[in-house]
PDB file of C-alpha atoms in Angstrom:
ATOM      1  CA  MET A   1      18.057  35.443   0.332  1.00  0.00           C
ATOM      2  CA  HIS A   2      19.618  36.786   4.064  1.00  0.00           C
ATOM      3  CA  GLN A   3      21.365  33.910   6.012  1.00  0.00           C
ATOM      4  CA  PRO A   4      21.018  33.752   9.610  1.00  0.00           C
ATOM      5  CA  ALA A   5      24.940  33.392  10.687  1.00  0.00           C
ATOM      6  CA  PRO A   6      25.579  29.933  12.124  1.00  0.00           C
ATOM      7  CA  SER A   7      24.564  29.255  15.799  1.00  0.00           C
ATOM      8  CA  ALA A   8      26.658  26.770  18.133  1.00  0.00           C
ATOM      9  CA  HIS A   9      23.611  26.467  19.758  1.00  0.00           C
ATOM     10  CA  PRO A  10      19.774  25.905  18.827  1.00  0.00           C
ATOM     11  CA  ARG A  11      18.515  27.677  17.173  1.00  0.00           C
ATOM     12  CA  HIS A  12      13.979  27.804  16.793  1.00  0.00           C
ATOM     13  CA  ARG A  13      12.672  29.783  14.624  1.00  0.00           C
ATOM     14  CA  THR A  14       9.519  29.356  11.753  1.00  0.00           C
ATOM     15  CA  VAL A  15      10.055  29.035   8.090  1.00  0.00           C
ATOM     16  CA  GLU A  16       6.834  29.339   4.825  1.00  0.00           C
ATOM     17  CA  ALA A  17       5.780  26.078   3.475  1.00  0.00           C
ATOM     18  CA  PRO A  18       2.850  24.341   1.903  1.00  0.00           C
ATOM     19  CA  ALA A  19       1.895  23.684   5.025  1.00  0.00           C
ATOM     20  CA  GLY A  20       1.015  26.814   6.142  1.00  0.00           C
ATOM     21  CA  ARG A  21       3.911  27.302   8.585  1.00  0.00           C
ATOM     22  CA  LEU A  22       7.118  25.214   9.499  1.00  0.00           C
ATOM     23  CA  HIS A  23       8.914  24.889  12.684  1.00  0.00           C
ATOM     24  CA  LEU A  24      12.746  24.296  13.118  1.00  0.00           C
ATOM     25  CA  VAL A  25      15.354  23.872  15.170  1.00  0.00           C
ATOM     26  CA  GLU A  26      19.062  24.577  13.795  1.00  0.00           C
ATOM     27  CA  GLN A  27      22.423  24.353  14.670  1.00  0.00           C
ATOM     28  CA  GLY A  28      25.496  24.378  12.932  1.00  0.00           C
ATOM     29  CA  ALA A  29      27.536  25.297   9.671  1.00  0.00           C
ATOM     30  CA  GLY A  30      27.954  23.602   6.420  1.00  0.00           C
ATOM     31  CA  PRO A  31      26.434  21.066   3.609  1.00  0.00           C
ATOM     32  CA  LEU A  32      22.716  20.518   5.721  1.00  0.00           C
ATOM     33  CA  VAL A  33      21.291  17.723   6.660  1.00  0.00           C
ATOM     34  CA  LEU A  34      17.674  17.770   7.434  1.00  0.00           C
ATOM     35  CA  LEU A  35      15.980  15.653  10.230  1.00  0.00           C
ATOM     36  CA  VAL A  36      12.699  14.111   9.565  1.00  0.00           C
ATOM     37  CA  HIS A  37      10.821  12.630  12.766  1.00  0.00           C
ATOM     38  CA  GLY A  38       8.109  10.192  13.429  1.00  0.00           C
ATOM     39  CA  PHE A  39       5.091   9.404  14.854  1.00  0.00           C
ATOM     40  CA  PRO A  40       4.648  10.629  17.902  1.00  0.00           C
ATOM     41  CA  GLU A  41       7.728  12.440  17.822  1.00  0.00           C
ATOM     42  CA  SER A  42       8.837  16.034  17.208  1.00  0.00           C
ATOM     43  CA  TRP A  43      12.300  18.336  16.257  1.00  0.00           C
ATOM     44  CA  TYR A  44      13.181  16.935  20.277  1.00  0.00           C
ATOM     45  CA  SER A  45      13.682  13.195  19.051  1.00  0.00           C
ATOM     46  CA  TRP A  46      16.654  14.305  16.952  1.00  0.00           C
ATOM     47  CA  ARG A  47      18.010  16.447  20.264  1.00  0.00           C
ATOM     48  CA  ARG A  48      21.102  14.514  20.633  1.00  0.00           C
ATOM     49  CA  GLN A  49      21.850  14.826  16.861  1.00  0.00           C
ATOM     50  CA  LEU A  50      21.747  18.327  16.337  1.00  0.00           C
ATOM     51  CA  PRO A  51      24.826  19.005  18.015  1.00  0.00           C
ATOM     52  CA  ALA A  52      27.489  16.026  17.277  1.00  0.00           C
ATOM     53  CA  LEU A  53      26.275  17.167  13.460  1.00  0.00           C
ATOM     54  CA  ALA A  54      27.294  20.638  13.555  1.00  0.00           C
ATOM     55  CA  ALA A  55      30.962  19.744  15.660  1.00  0.00           C
ATOM     56  CA  ALA A  56      31.098  17.493  12.236  1.00  0.00           C
ATOM     57  CA  GLY A  57      30.737  20.161  10.200  1.00  0.00           C
ATOM     58  CA  TYR A  58      27.016  20.559   9.060  1.00  0.00           C
ATOM     59  CA  ARG A  59      24.231  22.715   9.305  1.00  0.00           C
ATOM     60  CA  ALA A  60      22.104  20.263  11.169  1.00  0.00           C
ATOM     61  CA  VAL A  61      18.352  20.931  10.969  1.00  0.00           C
ATOM     62  CA  ALA A  62      15.225  19.021  12.779  1.00  0.00           C
ATOM     63  CA  PHE A  63      11.685  20.365  11.711  1.00  0.00           C
ATOM     64  CA  ASP A  64       8.581  19.589  13.165  1.00  0.00           C
ATOM     65  CA  VAL A  65       6.316  17.208   9.963  1.00  0.00           C
ATOM     66  CA  ARG A  66       3.379  19.139   9.633  1.00  0.00           C
ATOM     67  CA  GLY A  67       0.388  18.554  11.976  1.00  0.00           C
ATOM     68  CA  TYR A  68       2.918  18.332  15.186  1.00  0.00           C
ATOM     69  CA  GLY A  69       4.771  20.588  17.713  1.00  0.00           C
ATOM     70  CA  ARG A  70       4.765  24.601  16.326  1.00  0.00           C
ATOM     71  CA  SER A  71       4.076  23.571  12.807  1.00  0.00           C
ATOM     72  CA  SER A  72       0.999  23.962  11.066  1.00  0.00           C
ATOM     73  CA  LYS A  73      -1.963  21.449  11.221  1.00  0.00           C
ATOM     74  CA  PRO A  74      -4.283  21.206   7.931  1.00  0.00           C
ATOM     75  CA  ALA A  75      -7.631  20.715   9.065  1.00  0.00           C
ATOM     76  CA  ALA A  76      -8.099  18.257   5.541  1.00  0.00           C
ATOM     77  CA  THR A  77      -7.354  14.182   6.751  1.00  0.00           C
ATOM     78  CA  ASP A  78      -5.871  14.703   2.992  1.00  0.00           C
ATOM     79  CA  ALA A  79      -3.211  17.362   3.776  1.00  0.00           C
ATOM     80  CA  TYR A  80      -1.370  14.790   4.853  1.00  0.00           C
ATOM     81  CA  ARG A  81      -0.238  12.588   1.871  1.00  0.00           C
ATOM     82  CA  MET A  82       3.305  11.995   0.662  1.00  0.00           C
ATOM     83  CA  LEU A  83       3.041  14.180  -1.968  1.00  0.00           C
ATOM     84  CA  ASP A  84       2.429  17.310   0.685  1.00  0.00           C
ATOM     85  CA  LEU A  85       5.115  16.219   3.204  1.00  0.00           C
ATOM     86  CA  VAL A  86       7.844  15.668   0.492  1.00  0.00           C
ATOM     87  CA  GLU A  87       5.922  19.200  -0.800  1.00  0.00           C
ATOM     88  CA  ASP A  88       6.965  20.672   2.626  1.00  0.00           C
ATOM     89  CA  ASN A  89      11.052  19.487   2.658  1.00  0.00           C
ATOM     90  CA  LEU A  90      11.507  20.696  -0.773  1.00  0.00           C
ATOM     91  CA  ALA A  91      10.160  24.345   0.519  1.00  0.00           C
ATOM     92  CA  LEU A  92      11.961  23.584   3.818  1.00  0.00           C
ATOM     93  CA  VAL A  93      15.464  23.223   2.183  1.00  0.00           C
ATOM     94  CA  ARG A  94      14.281  26.226   0.062  1.00  0.00           C
ATOM     95  CA  ALA A  95      13.481  28.927   2.677  1.00  0.00           C
ATOM     96  CA  LEU A  96      16.932  28.017   4.201  1.00  0.00           C
ATOM     97  CA  GLY A  97      18.635  29.391   0.928  1.00  0.00           C
ATOM     98  CA  GLU A  98      20.145  25.742  -0.219  1.00  0.00           C
ATOM     99  CA  GLU A  99      20.036  23.524  -3.306  1.00  0.00           C
ATOM    100  CA  SER A 100      20.138  20.441  -2.378  1.00  0.00           C
ATOM    101  CA  ALA A 101      20.678  18.509   1.303  1.00  0.00           C
ATOM    102  CA  VAL A 102      20.908  15.376   2.656  1.00  0.00           C
ATOM    103  CA  ILE A 103      17.631  14.232   4.427  1.00  0.00           C
ATOM    104  CA  VAL A 104      17.368  11.459   7.242  1.00  0.00           C
ATOM    105  CA  GLY A 105      14.700  10.179   9.093  1.00  0.00           C
ATOM    106  CA  HIS A 106      13.133   8.196  11.345  1.00  0.00           C
ATOM    107  CA  ASP A 107      10.349   6.170  12.010  1.00  0.00           C
ATOM    108  CA  TRP A 108       7.666   7.426   9.099  1.00  0.00           C
ATOM    109  CA  GLY A 109      10.422   9.979   9.012  1.00  0.00           C
ATOM    110  CA  SER A 110      12.930   7.183   7.444  1.00  0.00           C
ATOM    111  CA  SER A 111       9.214   6.769   4.853  1.00  0.00           C
ATOM    112  CA  ILE A 112       9.165  10.906   4.363  1.00  0.00           C
ATOM    113  CA  ALA A 113      12.657  11.049   3.436  1.00  0.00           C
ATOM    114  CA  ALA A 114      12.730   8.151   1.176  1.00  0.00           C
ATOM    115  CA  VAL A 115      10.084   8.867  -0.596  1.00  0.00           C
ATOM    116  CA  SER A 116      11.512  12.651  -0.960  1.00  0.00           C
ATOM    117  CA  ALA A 117      14.943  10.803  -2.016  1.00  0.00           C
ATOM    118  CA  LEU A 118      13.060   9.167  -4.372  1.00  0.00           C
ATOM    119  CA  LEU A 119      10.973  12.236  -6.496  1.00  0.00           C
ATOM    120  CA  HIS A 120      13.556  15.046  -5.935  1.00  0.00           C
ATOM    121  CA  PRO A 121      17.245  13.436  -6.305  1.00  0.00           C
ATOM    122  CA  GLU A 122      18.639  16.473  -7.686  1.00  0.00           C
ATOM    123  CA  VAL A 123      17.545  18.532  -4.254  1.00  0.00           C
ATOM    124  CA  PHE A 124      18.117  15.384  -1.881  1.00  0.00           C
ATOM    125  CA  ARG A 125      21.211  13.761  -2.830  1.00  0.00           C
ATOM    126  CA  ALA A 126      21.787  11.029   0.024  1.00  0.00           C
ATOM    127  CA  VAL A 127      19.379   9.833   2.453  1.00  0.00           C
ATOM    128  CA  GLY A 128      19.915   8.116   5.670  1.00  0.00           C
ATOM    129  CA  LEU A 129      16.676   5.459   6.849  1.00  0.00           C
ATOM    130  CA  LEU A 130      16.511   5.197  10.464  1.00  0.00           C
ATOM    131  CA  SER A 131      14.923   1.801  11.847  1.00  0.00           C
ATOM    132  CA  VAL A 132      11.922   1.334   8.912  1.00  0.00           C
ATOM    133  CA  PRO A 133      13.480   0.392   5.944  1.00  0.00           C
ATOM    134  CA  TYR A 134      13.104   1.055   2.643  1.00  0.00           C
ATOM    135  CA  ALA A 135      10.414  -0.550   0.174  1.00  0.00           C
ATOM    136  CA  PRO A 136       9.583   0.765  -2.750  1.00  0.00           C
ATOM    137  CA  PRO A 137       6.556   1.805  -4.130  1.00  0.00           C
ATOM    138  CA  GLY A 138       3.404  -0.551  -6.067  1.00  0.00           C
ATOM    139  CA  GLY A 139       2.529  -4.009  -3.933  1.00  0.00           C
ATOM    140  CA  PRO A 140      -1.132  -4.460  -2.932  1.00  0.00           C
ATOM    141  CA  ARG A 141      -3.354  -1.725  -1.223  1.00  0.00           C
ATOM    142  CA  PRO A 142      -2.248  -0.744   2.197  1.00  0.00           C
ATOM    143  CA  THR A 143      -5.045  -1.124   3.980  1.00  0.00           C
ATOM    144  CA  ASP A 144      -5.948  -4.541   2.440  1.00  0.00           C
ATOM    145  CA  VAL A 145      -2.629  -5.885   3.916  1.00  0.00           C
ATOM    146  CA  PHE A 146      -3.421  -4.156   7.797  1.00  0.00           C
ATOM    147  CA  ALA A 147      -6.575  -5.627   7.655  1.00  0.00           C
ATOM    148  CA  GLN A 148      -5.575  -9.093   7.317  1.00  0.00           C
ATOM    149  CA  MET A 149      -2.652  -8.635  10.039  1.00  0.00           C
ATOM    150  CA  GLY A 150      -3.328 -10.398  13.311  1.00  0.00           C
ATOM    151  CA  GLY A 151      -6.398 -12.769  12.755  1.00  0.00           C
ATOM    152  CA  ASP A 152      -8.724 -11.888  15.512  1.00  0.00           C
ATOM    153  CA  GLN A 153      -6.334  -9.310  16.482  1.00  0.00           C
ATOM    154  CA  GLU A 154      -6.688  -5.947  14.570  1.00  0.00           C
ATOM    155  CA  PHE A 155      -3.028  -4.077  13.569  1.00  0.00           C
ATOM    156  CA  TYR A 156      -2.073  -1.033  15.134  1.00  0.00           C
ATOM    157  CA  VAL A 157      -2.156   0.379  11.744  1.00  0.00           C
ATOM    158  CA  SER A 158      -5.558  -0.038  10.666  1.00  0.00           C
ATOM    159  CA  TYR A 159      -6.945   0.894  14.184  1.00  0.00           C
ATOM    160  CA  PHE A 160      -5.034   4.630  13.850  1.00  0.00           C
ATOM    161  CA  GLN A 161      -6.913   5.028  10.282  1.00  0.00           C
ATOM    162  CA  GLU A 162     -10.901   5.628  11.634  1.00  0.00           C
ATOM    163  CA  PRO A 163     -10.594   9.425  12.548  1.00  0.00           C
ATOM    164  CA  GLY A 164     -11.359   9.940  16.080  1.00  0.00           C
ATOM    165  CA  ARG A 165     -10.955   6.399  17.179  1.00  0.00           C
ATOM    166  CA  ALA A 166      -7.463   6.454  18.258  1.00  0.00           C
ATOM    167  CA  GLU A 167      -7.791  10.106  19.543  1.00  0.00           C
ATOM    168  CA  ALA A 168     -10.378   8.752  22.147  1.00  0.00           C
ATOM    169  CA  GLU A 169      -8.242   6.603  23.658  1.00  0.00           C
ATOM    170  CA  MET A 170      -4.843   8.830  23.674  1.00  0.00           C
ATOM    171  CA  GLU A 171      -6.151  12.003  24.489  1.00  0.00           C
ATOM    172  CA  PRO A 172      -7.875  11.925  27.962  1.00  0.00           C
ATOM    173  CA  ASP A 173      -4.072  10.740  29.329  1.00  0.00           C
ATOM    174  CA  LEU A 174      -2.033  11.489  26.363  1.00  0.00           C
ATOM    175  CA  ARG A 175       1.035  12.193  28.953  1.00  0.00           C
ATOM    176  CA  GLY A 176       0.481   8.546  30.253  1.00  0.00           C
ATOM    177  CA  TRP A 177      -0.469   7.217  26.693  1.00  0.00           C
ATOM    178  CA  LEU A 178       2.748   8.580  25.320  1.00  0.00           C
ATOM    179  CA  ALA A 179       5.497   6.898  27.993  1.00  0.00           C
ATOM    180  CA  GLY A 180       3.185   3.605  27.782  1.00  0.00           C
ATOM    181  CA  PHE A 181       4.350   3.885  23.781  1.00  0.00           C
ATOM    182  CA  TYR A 182       7.745   4.725  24.370  1.00  0.00           C
ATOM    183  CA  ALA A 183       7.877   1.451  26.536  1.00  0.00           C
ATOM    184  CA  ALA A 184       6.440  -0.661  24.650  1.00  0.00           C
ATOM    185  CA  MET A 185       9.056   0.066  21.980  1.00  0.00           C
ATOM    186  CA  SER A 186      12.042   0.536  24.050  1.00  0.00           C
ATOM    187  CA  ALA A 187      14.624  -2.401  24.515  1.00  0.00           C
ATOM    188  CA  ASP A 188      14.470  -2.172  28.096  1.00  0.00           C
ATOM    189  CA  THR A 189      10.818  -2.027  28.728  1.00  0.00           C
ATOM    190  CA  MET A 190       9.501  -3.594  26.019  1.00  0.00           C
ATOM    191  CA  PRO A 191       6.969  -6.737  27.195  1.00  0.00           C
ATOM    192  CA  ALA A 192       9.032 -10.146  26.669  1.00  0.00           C
ATOM    193  CA  HIS A 193       8.911 -12.156  24.135  1.00  0.00           C
ATOM    194  CA  GLY A 194       5.445 -14.294  24.618  1.00  0.00           C
ATOM    195  CA  GLU A 195       3.571 -11.369  26.480  1.00  0.00           C
ATOM    196  CA  PRO A 196       0.599  -9.960  24.394  1.00  0.00           C
ATOM    197  CA  ASP A 197       1.949  -7.720  21.523  1.00  0.00           C
ATOM    198  CA  PRO A 198       1.601  -4.487  21.916  1.00  0.00           C
ATOM    199  CA  HIS A 199       1.320  -3.585  18.194  1.00  0.00           C
ATOM    200  CA  PHE A 200      -2.725  -5.709  18.366  1.00  0.00           C
ATOM    201  CA  VAL A 201      -5.774  -4.814  19.687  1.00  0.00           C
ATOM    202  CA  ALA A 202      -8.436  -6.621  20.262  1.00  0.00           C
ATOM    203  CA  ARG A 203     -11.391  -6.702  17.654  1.00  0.00           C
ATOM    204  CA  THR A 204     -14.018  -5.527  20.274  1.00  0.00           C
ATOM    205  CA  GLY A 205     -13.426  -2.842  22.361  1.00  0.00           C
ATOM    206  CA  GLY A 206      -9.869  -3.043  23.004  1.00  0.00           C
ATOM    207  CA  ARG A 207      -7.061  -0.352  23.388  1.00  0.00           C
ATOM    208  CA  LEU A 208      -3.240  -0.157  22.422  1.00  0.00           C
ATOM    209  CA  ARG A 209      -2.347   0.608  26.110  1.00  0.00           C
ATOM    210  CA  ASP A 210      -4.183  -2.434  27.667  1.00  0.00           C
ATOM    211  CA  ARG A 211      -0.967  -3.838  26.366  1.00  0.00           C
ATOM    212  CA  PHE A 212       1.843  -1.206  27.269  1.00  0.00           C
ATOM    213  CA  PRO A 213       3.676  -1.827  29.793  1.00  0.00           C
ATOM    214  CA  CYS A 214       3.335  -0.315  33.537  1.00  0.00           C
ATOM    215  CA  GLY A 215       5.028   2.191  35.319  1.00  0.00           C
ATOM    216  CA  GLU A 216       8.838   2.445  34.455  1.00  0.00           C
ATOM    217  CA  LEU A 217      10.379   4.981  31.750  1.00  0.00           C
ATOM    218  CA  PRO A 218      12.829   3.781  29.241  1.00  0.00           C
ATOM    219  CA  ALA A 219      16.387   4.253  30.353  1.00  0.00           C
ATOM    220  CA  TRP A 220      16.762   7.191  27.686  1.00  0.00           C
ATOM    221  CA  LEU A 221      13.462   8.900  28.318  1.00  0.00           C
ATOM    222  CA  THR A 222      13.794  10.963  31.740  1.00  0.00           C
ATOM    223  CA  GLU A 223      10.570  12.844  32.969  1.00  0.00           C
ATOM    224  CA  ASP A 224      11.230  15.862  31.543  1.00  0.00           C
ATOM    225  CA  ASP A 225      11.685  14.725  28.145  1.00  0.00           C
ATOM    226  CA  LEU A 226       8.489  13.415  28.406  1.00  0.00           C
ATOM    227  CA  ASP A 227       7.132  16.509  29.668  1.00  0.00           C
ATOM    228  CA  VAL A 228       8.067  18.087  26.386  1.00  0.00           C
ATOM    229  CA  TYR A 229       6.648  15.545  23.997  1.00  0.00           C
ATOM    230  CA  ALA A 230       3.187  15.709  26.356  1.00  0.00           C
ATOM    231  CA  GLY A 231       3.509  19.115  26.025  1.00  0.00           C
ATOM    232  CA  GLU A 232       3.638  19.420  21.983  1.00  0.00           C
ATOM    233  CA  PHE A 233       0.313  16.873  21.923  1.00  0.00           C
ATOM    234  CA  GLU A 234      -1.333  18.429  24.952  1.00  0.00           C
ATOM    235  CA  ARG A 235      -1.411  21.779  22.946  1.00  0.00           C
ATOM    236  CA  THR A 236      -1.941  20.545  19.195  1.00  0.00           C
ATOM    237  CA  GLY A 237      -4.172  17.079  20.403  1.00  0.00           C
ATOM    238  CA  MET A 238      -2.980  13.867  18.093  1.00  0.00           C
ATOM    239  CA  THR A 239      -5.029  13.917  14.975  1.00  0.00           C
ATOM    240  CA  GLY A 240      -2.498  15.809  12.728  1.00  0.00           C
ATOM    241  CA  ALA A 241      -0.128  12.859  13.792  1.00  0.00           C
ATOM    242  CA  LEU A 242      -2.285  10.245  13.091  1.00  0.00           C
ATOM    243  CA  ASN A 243      -3.225  11.574   9.606  1.00  0.00           C
ATOM    244  CA  ARG A 244      -0.397   9.947   7.976  1.00  0.00           C
ATOM    245  CA  TYR A 245      -1.910   6.743   8.821  1.00  0.00           C
ATOM    246  CA  ARG A 246      -4.749   8.060   7.403  1.00  0.00           C
ATOM    247  CA  ASN A 247      -3.620   8.340   3.859  1.00  0.00           C
ATOM    248  CA  LEU A 248      -2.012   5.394   3.072  1.00  0.00           C
ATOM    249  CA  ASP A 249      -3.963   4.236   0.372  1.00  0.00           C
ATOM    250  CA  ARG A 250      -4.163   7.857  -1.268  1.00  0.00           C
ATOM    251  CA  ASP A 251      -0.332   7.610  -1.022  1.00  0.00           C
ATOM    252  CA  TRP A 252      -0.048   4.070  -2.393  1.00  0.00           C
ATOM    253  CA  GLU A 253      -2.167   6.050  -5.747  1.00  0.00           C
ATOM    254  CA  ASP A 254      -0.486   9.026  -5.959  1.00  0.00           C
ATOM    255  CA  LEU A 255       3.060   6.750  -6.186  1.00  0.00           C
ATOM    256  CA  ALA A 256       1.956   3.538  -8.298  1.00  0.00           C
ATOM    257  CA  ARG A 257       3.600   5.107 -11.350  1.00  0.00           C
ATOM    258  CA  TYR A 258       6.883   4.485  -9.064  1.00  0.00           C
ATOM    259  CA  SER A 259       5.887   0.860  -8.501  1.00  0.00           C
ATOM    260  CA  GLY A 260       9.191  -0.834  -7.680  1.00  0.00           C
ATOM    261  CA  ALA A 261      11.613   2.115  -8.074  1.00  0.00           C
ATOM    262  CA  PRO A 262      14.895   2.096  -6.452  1.00  0.00           C
ATOM    263  CA  ILE A 263      16.962   4.876  -4.677  1.00  0.00           C
ATOM    264  CA  GLU A 264      19.573   5.649  -6.989  1.00  0.00           C
ATOM    265  CA  GLN A 265      21.421   8.163  -4.766  1.00  0.00           C
ATOM    266  CA  PRO A 266      23.915   6.955  -1.975  1.00  0.00           C
ATOM    267  CA  SER A 267      21.903   5.879   1.525  1.00  0.00           C
ATOM    268  CA  LEU A 268      22.430   4.505   4.934  1.00  0.00           C
ATOM    269  CA  PHE A 269      19.946   2.265   7.202  1.00  0.00           C
ATOM    270  CA  ILE A 270      20.506   1.323  10.915  1.00  0.00           C
ATOM    271  CA  GLY A 271      17.574  -0.283  12.618  1.00  0.00           C
ATOM    272  CA  GLY A 272      17.572  -1.801  15.879  1.00  0.00           C
ATOM    273  CA  ALA A 273      18.046  -5.790  16.215  1.00  0.00           C
ATOM    274  CA  LEU A 274      14.748  -5.737  18.593  1.00  0.00           C
ATOM    275  CA  ASP A 275      12.396  -3.385  16.710  1.00  0.00           C
ATOM    276  CA  ALA A 276       9.629  -5.019  14.654  1.00  0.00           C
ATOM    277  CA  SER A 277      10.128  -2.927  11.647  1.00  0.00           C
ATOM    278  CA  THR A 278      13.244  -4.205  11.550  1.00  0.00           C
ATOM    279  CA  THR A 279      12.141  -8.042  11.527  1.00  0.00           C
ATOM    280  CA  TRP A 280       8.431  -7.531   9.985  1.00  0.00           C
ATOM    281  CA  MET A 281       9.955  -5.655   6.919  1.00  0.00           C
ATOM    282  CA  ALA A 282      13.594  -8.286   6.469  1.00  0.00           C
ATOM    283  CA  ASP A 283      12.617  -8.913   3.167  1.00  0.00           C
ATOM    284  CA  ALA A 284      12.580  -5.597   2.281  1.00  0.00           C
ATOM    285  CA  ILE A 285      16.581  -5.198   4.381  1.00  0.00           C
ATOM    286  CA  ASP A 286      17.713  -8.048   1.770  1.00  0.00           C
ATOM    287  CA  ALA A 287      16.292  -6.169  -0.951  1.00  0.00           C
ATOM    288  CA  TYR A 288      18.879  -3.754  -1.009  1.00  0.00           C
ATOM    289  CA  PRO A 289      20.914  -4.311  -3.291  1.00  0.00           C
ATOM    290  CA  THR A 290      18.696  -3.891  -5.630  1.00  0.00           C
ATOM    291  CA  THR A 291      16.408  -1.035  -4.314  1.00  0.00           C
ATOM    292  CA  LEU A 292      19.161   0.715  -2.591  1.00  0.00           C
ATOM    293  CA  PRO A 293      22.048   0.255  -5.289  1.00  0.00           C
ATOM    294  CA  GLY A 294      23.893   3.271  -3.580  1.00  0.00           C
ATOM    295  CA  LEU A 295      23.932   1.845  -0.093  1.00  0.00           C
ATOM    296  CA  ALA A 296      26.654   2.338   2.089  1.00  0.00           C
ATOM    297  CA  SER A 297      26.071   0.485   5.013  1.00  0.00           C
ATOM    298  CA  ALA A 298      23.264  -1.121   6.872  1.00  0.00           C
ATOM    299  CA  HIS A 299      23.604  -1.413  10.333  1.00  0.00           C
ATOM    300  CA  ILE A 300      21.794  -3.203  12.857  1.00  0.00           C
ATOM    301  CA  LEU A 301      22.506  -2.331  16.490  1.00  0.00           C
ATOM    302  CA  ASP A 302      21.932  -5.178  19.328  1.00  0.00           C
ATOM    303  CA  GLY A 303      20.047  -4.793  21.740  1.00  0.00           C
ATOM    304  CA  CYS A 304      18.165  -2.148  20.616  1.00  0.00           C
ATOM    305  CA  GLY A 305      14.371  -1.488  19.807  1.00  0.00           C
ATOM    306  CA  HIS A 306      12.625   1.723  17.900  1.00  0.00           C
ATOM    307  CA  TRP A 307      13.426   4.972  19.012  1.00  0.00           C
ATOM    308  CA  ILE A 308      17.077   4.055  18.051  1.00  0.00           C
ATOM    309  CA  GLN A 309      18.283   7.558  17.689  1.00  0.00           C
ATOM    310  CA  GLN A 310      17.303   8.171  21.152  1.00  0.00           C
ATOM    311  CA  GLU A 311      18.513   4.680  22.967  1.00  0.00           C
ATOM    312  CA  ARG A 312      21.432   4.615  21.077  1.00  0.00           C
ATOM    313  CA  PRO A 313      22.935   8.134  20.475  1.00  0.00           C
ATOM    314  CA  GLU A 314      26.264   7.857  20.555  1.00  0.00           C
ATOM    315  CA  GLU A 315      26.601   4.901  17.588  1.00  0.00           C
ATOM    316  CA  VAL A 316      23.992   6.454  15.816  1.00  0.00           C
ATOM    317  CA  ASN A 317      25.998   9.874  15.937  1.00  0.00           C
ATOM    318  CA  HIS A 318      28.939   8.243  14.763  1.00  0.00           C
ATOM    319  CA  LEU A 319      27.196   6.358  11.658  1.00  0.00           C
ATOM    320  CA  LEU A 320      25.764   9.227  10.255  1.00  0.00           C
ATOM    321  CA  THR A 321      29.273  11.382  10.695  1.00  0.00           C
ATOM    322  CA  ALA A 322      31.089   8.978   8.962  1.00  0.00           C
ATOM    323  CA  TRP A 323      28.448   7.867   6.491  1.00  0.00           C
ATOM    324  CA  LEU A 324      28.469  12.115   5.982  1.00  0.00           C
ATOM    325  CA  ALA A 325      31.863  12.742   5.589  1.00  0.00           C
ATOM    326  CA  SER A 326      31.979   9.504   2.952  1.00  0.00           C
ATOM    327  CA  LEU A 327      29.745  11.700   0.749  1.00  0.00           C
ATOM    328  CA  ARG A 328      32.360  14.567   1.013  1.00  0.00           C
ATOM    329  CA  SER A 329      35.348  12.672  -0.262  1.00  0.00           C
TER     330      SER A 329
END
């Protein structure tokens, strides 16, 4: 297979995959590091990591997960199940002419990276998890768990699961909605303790944005950055991204045979101390000696929210490159 020459600058292209096509951005040469974004983001969420990893001697590749950006957006809701996303990752490694990769994910990307490593340790030789801890498959049915959260309020995951419902809130003002969502989970703009939690909505007629902070953007997000994100979703709409939430029960069924399974490969976890993913899933972090026996280190960044590699790029880059270097020794 012909390999494009490595570049000191980011290079955009598309490759064939089960989704149809995947849009990727690559920079640098060396061992492959695959970067998987979360909701509601795109390859652009790794813009600060691509040059740092390239400078450290790696071939860094960030891509748009199916349903996002310039990657294909299958119409069927069940085309966004975890097993299909894992197949996209395998196809991407092959399309890049590689046999193995280190995979690093943030938010939903963390879960996608973890399951990719769990199912295919022969390809994904190490896994880095940002913001969302690894919790092995199994346990109660996810929709039952989320339906019980919040009492007289509805948890955002349940709110996202009904097709068309969240889209009706988001799409009339995508730029404003994204700005509010990013601010609601950023350390410097999130609601103060005691204010209504933006992870929940009123069960009757509620909207997530009713609880978003108004006005100031978080420090990590410029107007130009927001334009990039908004432009992607203005073109694609939100359904492909939201379909990830609409497959949780399918994933639970698909992965039942892996119930309780650990990830044995070398691993790294980085979370934000002010991120609800870190605090709500503290038990999953405590279980790492069992669930991630190859864990090199776990880091909780003080004063950091959910958008960890964008809020604290230098610190995350240092932790990633030090961990990657340890894999080569």
